[in-house]
């Protein structure tokens, strides 16, 4: 019998006794986990432990049978048990103690089977030396995986737990309930700038804000992975828009800011305004949005039906931005943005000034000279972009009675 043949036979013989080995290991683990509270030993963890024992026995015996000392990885069952244990607060040393107890029990069966199937003591000794080397190599590498996974899961779970407490406290604060603000580790009495961030590159936004204010922001993650940020914004600092003007975002990411507001009430108000700003940003497809720039749209979002009716009344049949046959609203938008200067508006749109004059005459014919002079008209034009976005988002038919009709 060669060493390789002996290892294969030994592996097969021990595998046949896995149910017996399993019972022995389970009995010994009761002592290994002595001192752990029953609350930590929940049903999920107990089930995962059983799956780990069976998977580990098969893995290590397969490894011994192949006489290898190469790459080793912990089984998925083992890693799952480690993650559950970390979340339950089971100490890492208890896990390693349990693993050592299981491997010690296994080795007793290996020795017993080696004496049963290999009569020659010299040959048996050689086979056992190789089996021992493989067994210890496997155990060392799996133990290293257990330690790494436990540490990573503990850190992650701790952060998640802290975040859940912060999120719960935030909701209580916004609801006007008494809170323990120490969970935030943040000065609620200062001046605050809130932001709502979604998509990739959130860490970059946090770093940029922290660097601008030279202080660590408060960061809370909502269930939908949207991130809420607050940063203390001292009165000695420049305007936020100036301080973070170099902020860049990954494709599909979005950051929406509230306003700089003071005290506990300002903390909540800036957050609410950041949320309103984000609602507008979603409608208009903006990546970086400041509440001050979309205050009108944010207010309008509170009663979209009234806004739709207002835009329809003011624009009549001038159409919307999305309507290919008509550039009338776009022309008016450029005209008002240029201080009602036709030449500047023409430059903005890349057309001749006579084209602007021609379009203005058409507009006057549709809504009347008085309509063209109404203060409400620029407001309606601005809000029409939001109505456009809503129409596209909801797939509203072109002849919907609730929206302005396209120009003919």
PDB file of N, CA and C in Angstrom, residues 26 142 188 258 290 301 336 374:
ATOM      1  N   UNK A  26     -21.186  17.093  18.545  1.00  0.00           N
ATOM      2  CA  UNK A  26     -22.295  17.866  19.108  1.00  0.00           C
ATOM      3  C   UNK A  26     -22.287  17.783  20.643  1.00  0.00           C
ATOM      4  N   UNK A 142      -8.646  27.456   7.683  1.00  0.00           N
ATOM      5  CA  UNK A 142     -10.062  27.693   7.955  1.00  0.00           C
ATOM      6  C   UNK A 142     -10.222  28.581   9.189  1.00  0.00           C
ATOM      7  N   UNK A 188     -26.300  69.354  17.870  1.00  0.00           N
ATOM      8  CA  UNK A 188     -27.588  69.768  17.311  1.00  0.00           C
ATOM      9  C   UNK A 188     -27.871  71.255  17.516  1.00  0.00           C
ATOM     10  N   UNK A 258     -30.477  70.929   1.479  1.00  0.00           N
ATOM     11  CA  UNK A 258     -31.455  71.803   2.100  1.00  0.00           C
ATOM     12  C   UNK A 258     -30.876  73.199   2.207  1.00  0.00           C
ATOM     13  N   UNK A 290     -29.892  72.383  -5.197  1.00  0.00           N
ATOM     14  CA  UNK A 290     -29.963  73.184  -3.977  1.00  0.00           C
ATOM     15  C   UNK A 290     -31.392  73.662  -3.781  1.00  0.00           C
ATOM     16  N   UNK A 301     -44.754  71.158  -5.588  1.00  0.00           N
ATOM     17  CA  UNK A 301     -44.906  69.709  -5.454  1.00  0.00           C
ATOM     18  C   UNK A 301     -45.939  69.338  -4.387  1.00  0.00           C
ATOM     19  N   UNK A 336     -37.444  85.520 -21.142  1.00  0.00           N
ATOM     20  CA  UNK A 336     -37.511  86.047 -19.778  1.00  0.00           C
ATOM     21  C   UNK A 336     -36.161  85.897 -19.068  1.00  0.00           C
ATOM     22  N   UNK A 374     -48.181  89.326 -18.049  1.00  0.00           N
ATOM     23  CA  UNK A 374     -48.532  88.871 -16.711  1.00  0.00           C
ATOM     24  C   UNK A 374     -47.296  88.367 -15.958  1.00  0.00           C
TER      25      UNK A 374
END
